[in-house]
Amino acid sequence: MMILKKSSDNEGGSSGGGGGGGGGVLYAYLGILCCVLVVSVIAVFLGSGFRSSAVAVNSGSTVSIVELQKKVIAATVANLNPSRAIASDVSLYRKNSSFSPIQRKSAVVRKVDKNEEGLTRARAAIRKAAGVRNQSIINPGGIYRNPGAFYQSYKEMERRFKVYVYEDGDFIIVHNGPCKDIYASEGRFISEMEHGNSKFRTRDPHSAHVYFMPFSVTWMVKFLYKPLSYNVTPLKEFVSDYVRLISTKYPFWNRSHGAYHFMLSCHDWAPLASKGNDFLYNTSIRVLCNANSSEGFNPQKDVSLPEIYLYNGGVSPKLQSPPPANISRPYLGFFAGGLHGDIRKNLFEHWKGKDSDLRVYEYLPKYMDYPSELLRSKFCLCPSGYEVASPRAVEAIYAECVPVMLSDHYVFPFSDVLNWDAFSIQVNISDIPRLKEILLAIPEDKYMKLKEGLRAVRKHFELNRPALKFDVFHMILHSIWLRRLNLRL
């Protein structure tokens, strides 16, 4: 925006002569009028991008990271609407953006056509591999639904898949996330995608197959949510503002109503936050730990994210190298956890403190060590809490303790590729009273087969720095890749 200042030299005419002064004033005002018209036209075409630039110019400097942090905290303390306050600055802090909005249309069309041709070839190759019965294809423990299709799909992903990460947004809530404790899956993916040596990331948005919106719902809750208010409106408004920003500034969202865009979050409230935009909720790929099919999670387009609890940022040393398979495990089953939700209430009513072999605790006694108890048990109970996901399934996999899944409507992570029956037991909630009977009835040879599956599947649930082939980072990307292909293996 231009600030026009009236010159005092032209007040009442100039000392150089009345006629010349009048003409000068006339020409000056005509010049000003032309400038205003030009600015107006630019503003119409550039929209919010122009307005953001104007703010930066008039303020005399860009907004720093520290200033953005202070703004979020100040807005939160003042009980303002922090999401709106952040949105006004969301495009001011950008790190070396390589996006160039002006490209030759023919070049862009060629890139899009090349992408789609590549996807068509990938689909054909995967379908061909799915129909070939090759005994040499590795499928340890039978953990893959179709090993030929999976390996071919993974190979095609490594060869072709490109992800564009939006660089807009401040790093407090965008470009950041928790990398330890119960929401580690969220922050570690964002970190690896943005700062790792990911060959999947492209700086050219026209060459991308999907677009990542790197905001953290966990940090939204930390900075925007008023404790005990149960008001998630600020989360929805932040998401709404973010989508409005990228859909106004870039053309990619509007081409498919967000179908080729994805968000990722492990927080329980991520599905609620995604309701900030109808297309994000109903059309985009949502990568969620809270993968509840009865609450809007759609496995045809959404991705179930493993919940991995990294105590102090890492896996317990005891679970990093489980004992050999032939080491005796003296206890039949184990669970320790809070009374969260009806399923655990049912479990506690029937088994809490009632059996020395099927040990169920609400609070683990201080003299007992949680990882050690996992390693001493044949089966580890994984009941849902208030929400469907639980880190206990991954902990059980690390401990090679067969997970016993007690859940309704939970879409298991990577279940479009992995055969969970090959490394876990699924028990109906109505059968909880018969839980010990069911576990005792499992033959020893089947139990050893499940252990084999656990050893084989572990690599798909490990978080590595840097990311390694077939680990959880790559499995998440592969799940997104499948949604882009619109295939189920």
XYZ file of C-alpha atoms in Angstrom, residues 6-449:
444
model
C 0.595 16.179 0.025
C 3.422 18.552 -0.800
C 3.367 21.939 1.029
C 5.201 23.561 -1.913
C 2.038 23.389 -4.038
C -0.285 24.918 -1.462
C -1.844 28.051 -3.066
C 0.399 27.829 -6.135
C 4.130 28.021 -6.633
C 6.313 31.120 -6.433
C 7.521 30.376 -9.967
C 4.299 31.623 -11.645
C 0.587 30.890 -11.462
C 0.113 29.214 -14.858
C 3.135 26.908 -14.579
C 2.249 25.979 -11.005
C -1.355 25.094 -11.964
C -0.119 22.845 -14.782
C 2.367 21.174 -12.417
C -0.352 20.450 -9.913
C -2.576 19.013 -12.627
C 0.190 16.748 -13.932
C 1.074 15.687 -10.380
C -2.486 14.633 -9.618
C -2.751 12.795 -12.942
C 0.460 10.937 -12.056
C -0.884 10.050 -8.644
C -4.127 8.803 -10.183
C -2.181 6.539 -12.569
C -0.149 5.116 -9.667
C -3.304 4.372 -7.701
C -4.858 2.604 -10.699
C -1.722 0.499 -11.226
C -1.564 -0.466 -7.551
C -5.259 -1.374 -7.580
C -4.852 -3.655 -10.599
C -1.841 -5.381 -9.010
C -3.750 -5.859 -5.766
C -6.679 -7.482 -7.570
C -4.440 -9.973 -9.375
C -2.140 -10.833 -6.483
C -4.746 -10.875 -3.705
C -3.522 -11.761 -0.268
C 0.049 -12.261 -1.462
C 0.240 -8.529 -2.327
C -1.249 -7.537 0.990
C 1.279 -9.637 2.884
C 4.119 -8.067 0.912
C 2.753 -4.583 1.629
C 2.767 -5.272 5.336
C 6.386 -6.335 5.166
C 7.404 -3.227 3.198
C 5.538 -0.764 5.409
C 6.841 -2.326 8.598
C 10.370 -1.828 7.356
C 11.493 -5.407 8.114
C 10.429 -9.027 7.971
C 9.016 -10.823 10.990
C 11.693 -12.794 12.845
C 11.274 -16.210 14.445
C 11.569 -14.743 17.940
C 8.943 -12.100 17.159
C 6.557 -14.772 15.933
C 7.078 -16.778 19.131
C 6.362 -13.712 21.225
C 3.242 -12.974 19.183
C 1.801 -16.452 19.733
C 2.462 -16.389 23.471
C 1.160 -12.842 23.882
C -1.994 -13.601 21.936
C -2.605 -16.738 23.970
C -2.108 -15.008 27.313
C -4.350 -12.138 26.252
C -7.063 -14.676 25.359
C -7.240 -13.276 21.847
C -7.730 -15.409 18.780
C -4.122 -16.564 18.257
C -4.845 -18.437 15.043
C -5.984 -15.219 13.364
C -2.997 -13.331 14.786
C -0.594 -15.933 13.375
C -2.397 -16.078 10.042
C -1.639 -12.411 9.433
C 2.076 -13.215 9.602
C 2.008 -16.734 8.200
C 3.546 -15.764 4.859
C 6.141 -13.358 6.250
C 8.547 -16.016 7.479
C 9.631 -18.214 4.574
C 12.884 -20.123 4.408
C 14.550 -19.940 1.005
C 11.401 -20.594 -0.980
C 12.216 -21.739 -4.487
C 8.673 -21.397 -5.801
C 8.356 -19.308 -8.923
C 4.713 -18.595 -9.830
C 5.551 -17.576 -13.403
C 6.391 -20.480 -15.686
C 5.602 -21.197 -19.264
C 2.305 -22.993 -19.444
C 3.592 -25.557 -21.922
C 6.438 -26.510 -19.554
C 4.019 -26.967 -16.659
C 1.679 -29.101 -18.775
C 4.592 -31.306 -19.835
C 5.573 -31.884 -16.213
C 2.013 -32.786 -15.211
C 1.637 -35.107 -18.190
C 4.964 -36.760 -17.402
C 3.865 -37.319 -13.809
C 0.600 -38.920 -14.834
C 2.303 -41.097 -17.445
C 4.724 -42.292 -14.778
C 1.881 -43.136 -12.398
C 0.121 -45.087 -15.144
C 3.268 -47.158 -15.735
C 3.654 -47.709 -11.987
C 0.087 -48.974 -11.629
C 0.562 -51.384 -14.522
C 3.840 -52.718 -13.082
C 2.313 -53.210 -9.625
C -0.751 -55.005 -10.961
C 1.474 -57.283 -13.032
C 3.651 -58.095 -9.997
C 0.551 -58.763 -7.888
C -0.552 -61.530 -10.230
C 2.785 -63.357 -10.388
C 3.298 -66.259 -7.994
C 7.036 -66.163 -7.403
C 8.328 -68.458 -4.678
C 11.568 -66.491 -4.491
C 9.790 -63.347 -3.265
C 10.559 -62.846 0.393
C 7.589 -62.870 2.774
C 8.958 -63.741 6.223
C 6.261 -64.973 8.539
C 3.639 -64.143 5.907
C 3.549 -60.507 7.026
C 2.701 -59.087 3.568
C -0.697 -59.402 1.960
C 0.912 -59.582 -1.462
C 4.719 -59.466 -1.263
C 5.213 -59.154 -5.030
C 2.905 -56.160 -5.264
C 4.456 -54.537 -2.191
C 8.061 -54.827 -3.340
C 7.179 -53.570 -6.815
C 5.165 -50.696 -5.378
C 7.994 -49.743 -3.031
C 10.434 -49.867 -5.956
C 8.164 -47.621 -8.045
C 7.820 -45.206 -5.127
C 11.585 -44.905 -4.757
C 11.913 -44.313 -8.463
C 9.153 -41.756 -9.010
C 7.462 -40.313 -5.911
C 7.956 -36.592 -5.261
C 6.559 -34.521 -2.401
C 6.386 -30.751 -2.286
C 6.477 -29.230 1.199
C 4.853 -25.819 1.591
C 7.383 -23.430 3.084
C 4.849 -20.872 4.286
C 4.100 -20.491 7.978
C 6.050 -19.778 11.144
C 8.009 -22.586 12.756
C 6.199 -22.606 16.067
C 3.189 -24.489 14.769
C 4.309 -25.149 11.201
C 7.602 -26.864 10.229
C 7.945 -28.293 13.729
C 6.485 -30.904 16.060
C 7.253 -33.023 19.136
C 10.100 -35.487 18.573
C 9.795 -37.361 21.849
C 7.156 -38.852 24.161
C 3.747 -40.004 22.933
C 3.378 -37.771 19.849
C 6.861 -38.436 18.464
C 5.524 -39.863 15.187
C 4.264 -36.395 14.270
C 7.387 -34.359 14.879
C 9.824 -36.945 13.585
C 8.064 -37.194 10.217
C 7.967 -33.410 9.799
C 11.648 -33.187 10.771
C 12.735 -35.954 8.406
C 10.653 -34.575 5.535
C 12.027 -31.052 5.904
C 15.533 -31.520 7.286
C 16.514 -35.092 6.473
C 18.192 -36.300 3.321
C 14.877 -37.231 1.754
C 15.183 -37.905 -1.949
C 11.392 -37.733 -2.124
C 11.209 -33.989 -1.516
C 11.126 -31.718 -4.551
C 11.572 -27.953 -4.635
C 9.593 -27.764 -7.863
C 5.868 -27.904 -7.034
C 4.957 -28.601 -10.659
C 6.905 -31.880 -10.496
C 5.241 -33.059 -7.278
C 2.720 -35.871 -6.952
C 1.489 -34.738 -3.523
C 1.763 -31.615 -1.356
C 2.551 -31.708 2.365
C 1.042 -29.175 4.778
C 3.571 -29.374 7.649
C 1.528 -28.030 10.557
C 1.505 -29.704 13.965
C -1.842 -30.211 15.695
C 0.055 -31.073 18.891
C 1.633 -27.612 18.923
C -1.733 -26.055 18.026
C -3.129 -27.557 21.213
C -0.115 -26.321 23.173
C -0.244 -22.730 21.916
C -3.852 -22.113 20.871
C -6.011 -24.227 23.164
C -7.241 -22.826 26.453
C -6.903 -25.642 29.033
C -10.161 -27.206 30.242
C -12.217 -25.086 27.841
C -12.962 -28.035 25.508
C -13.120 -25.416 22.758
C -11.300 -26.626 19.638
C -12.475 -23.702 17.495
C -9.010 -22.020 17.505
C -7.543 -25.231 16.041
C -10.121 -25.328 13.277
C -9.604 -21.639 12.529
C -5.839 -22.082 12.235
C -6.336 -24.940 9.761
C -8.910 -22.879 7.863
C -6.530 -19.922 7.624
C -3.638 -22.141 6.549
C -5.635 -23.758 3.740
C -6.930 -20.352 2.683
C -3.348 -19.082 2.471
C -1.955 -21.899 0.308
C -5.074 -22.104 -1.870
C -4.858 -18.361 -2.568
C -1.119 -18.177 -3.036
C -0.625 -21.382 -5.043
C -2.735 -23.069 -7.758
C -2.260 -26.686 -6.611
C -4.975 -26.998 -3.958
C -7.741 -25.738 -6.224
C -6.880 -28.094 -9.087
C -8.200 -31.099 -7.151
C -9.928 -29.498 -4.134
C -7.012 -30.687 -2.004
C -7.156 -34.351 -3.069
C -3.388 -34.489 -3.648
C -2.570 -32.750 -0.364
C -1.866 -34.390 2.976
C -1.599 -33.475 6.635
C -0.072 -35.611 9.377
C -0.728 -35.668 13.104
C -0.654 -38.056 16.045
C -2.737 -35.937 18.420
C -6.191 -37.279 19.361
C -7.791 -34.006 18.257
C -6.301 -34.020 14.755
C -9.581 -35.240 13.159
C -11.411 -32.349 14.837
C -8.789 -29.835 13.694
C -9.074 -31.123 10.111
C -12.735 -30.105 10.126
C -11.490 -26.527 9.772
C -11.773 -27.089 6.028
C -14.407 -29.350 4.471
C -12.206 -30.407 1.565
C -9.319 -31.239 3.890
C -11.639 -33.406 5.987
C -13.464 -35.115 3.131
C -11.034 -35.063 0.200
C -7.410 -34.678 1.310
C -5.194 -37.444 2.657
C -5.178 -37.289 6.454
C -2.360 -39.245 8.119
C -3.669 -39.822 11.643
C -2.891 -41.891 14.724
C -6.559 -41.535 15.674
C -7.701 -43.780 12.820
C -11.280 -44.439 13.930
C -13.471 -45.585 11.041
C -16.618 -44.774 13.039
C -15.570 -41.115 13.372
C -14.843 -40.117 9.797
C -11.537 -41.885 9.132
C -11.737 -43.191 5.573
C -9.135 -45.913 4.851
C -9.639 -45.428 1.107
C -7.995 -42.000 1.306
C -6.656 -41.605 4.855
C -3.557 -43.230 6.379
C -3.280 -44.830 9.821
C -0.168 -43.524 11.574
C 1.569 -45.708 14.204
C 1.669 -44.158 17.656
C 5.236 -44.535 18.923
C 6.133 -43.493 22.459
C 9.744 -42.316 22.607
C 10.548 -41.874 26.277
C 12.977 -38.949 26.451
C 13.404 -39.178 22.695
C 14.418 -42.821 22.314
C 13.395 -46.457 22.627
C 14.270 -48.213 25.890
C 17.648 -49.996 25.540
C 15.941 -53.172 26.755
C 13.641 -53.123 23.734
C 16.331 -52.322 21.189
C 17.648 -55.894 21.226
C 15.034 -58.409 22.426
C 16.248 -61.780 23.742
C 16.415 -64.811 21.397
C 13.128 -66.482 20.482
C 13.917 -69.607 22.514
C 14.211 -67.706 25.805
C 11.347 -68.625 28.127
C 8.643 -66.084 28.880
C 7.094 -67.037 32.223
C 3.833 -65.080 31.972
C 0.905 -65.540 29.610
C -0.134 -61.900 29.254
C 0.471 -58.375 30.535
C -1.086 -54.911 30.557
C -0.496 -51.761 32.575
C -2.305 -48.492 31.916
C -4.877 -45.973 33.083
C -8.628 -46.426 33.171
C -9.329 -44.683 29.874
C -12.533 -45.578 28.064
C -15.059 -48.421 28.155
C -12.786 -51.127 26.734
C -10.270 -50.771 29.548
C -13.077 -50.572 32.061
C -14.318 -53.916 30.745
C -10.786 -55.364 30.897
C -10.242 -54.211 34.467
C -13.593 -55.556 35.653
C -12.673 -59.057 34.523
C -8.901 -59.262 34.924
C -7.367 -56.487 37.050
C -5.478 -58.183 39.883
C -7.394 -61.448 39.419
C -4.870 -63.742 37.762
C -1.171 -64.307 38.431
C -0.544 -65.490 34.859
C -2.621 -62.908 32.955
C -1.413 -59.831 34.787
C -3.449 -56.655 34.384
C -2.507 -53.478 36.264
C -3.978 -49.999 36.307
C -0.814 -48.620 37.855
C 2.378 -50.618 37.619
C 3.968 -51.123 41.059
C 7.115 -49.055 41.546
C 9.299 -52.114 41.966
C 8.341 -53.339 38.470
C 9.932 -52.175 35.201
C 7.589 -51.767 32.218
C 9.960 -52.861 29.400
C 11.096 -55.859 31.469
C 7.497 -56.974 31.961
C 6.892 -56.834 28.218
C 9.912 -59.072 27.662
C 8.697 -61.592 30.265
C 5.246 -61.992 28.696
C 4.126 -64.067 25.712
C 1.175 -61.799 24.878
C 0.819 -58.046 25.426
C -2.702 -56.628 25.676
C -3.335 -53.528 23.561
C -6.750 -52.108 24.495
C -7.892 -48.777 23.092
C -8.193 -45.890 25.524
C -10.363 -42.836 25.020
C -9.333 -43.039 21.371
C -8.553 -46.073 19.244
C -4.762 -45.752 18.897
C -2.266 -46.893 21.505
C 1.545 -46.945 21.606
C 1.340 -50.392 23.205
C 1.074 -52.164 19.858
C 4.445 -50.813 18.699
C 5.995 -51.435 22.133
C 4.805 -55.041 21.926
C 6.344 -55.390 18.462
C 9.674 -54.076 19.782
C 9.532 -56.570 22.668
C 8.487 -59.463 20.394
C 5.507 -59.879 22.686
C 2.513 -60.835 20.534
C 0.085 -57.871 20.505
C -3.493 -58.714 21.489
C -5.581 -56.040 19.810
C -8.673 -55.055 21.808
C -10.351 -52.330 19.817
C -13.437 -51.348 17.869
C -13.240 -49.462 14.556
C -9.439 -49.119 14.639
C -7.799 -49.222 11.200
C -4.398 -50.792 11.891
C -1.300 -48.987 10.553
C -0.132 -50.074 7.082
C -2.914 -52.679 6.965
C -3.297 -52.230 3.202
C 0.163 -53.847 2.927
C 0.714 -55.746 6.178
C -1.182 -58.847 7.256
C -1.699 -58.169 10.957
C -2.924 -61.735 11.490
C 0.665 -62.848 10.884
C 2.040 -61.074 13.974
C -0.899 -60.224 16.265
C -4.105 -61.614 17.770
C -7.395 -59.768 17.446
C -9.988 -60.411 20.150
C -13.551 -59.122 20.084
C -14.491 -56.833 22.948
C -17.350 -59.178 23.824
C -14.781 -61.969 24.361
C -12.761 -60.146 27.028
C -14.241 -62.393 29.780
C -12.794 -65.388 27.870
C -9.434 -63.751 27.228
C -7.266 -66.265 29.110
C -9.098 -69.198 27.549
C -8.521 -67.750 24.060
C -4.800 -67.178 24.617
C -4.219 -70.608 26.150
C -5.896 -72.234 23.152
C -3.278 -70.857 20.731
C -1.009 -73.772 19.689
C 2.711 -73.460 20.294
C 3.565 -73.715 16.612
C 1.214 -70.825 15.812
C 2.728 -68.800 18.636
C 6.232 -69.356 17.238
C 4.956 -68.357 13.784
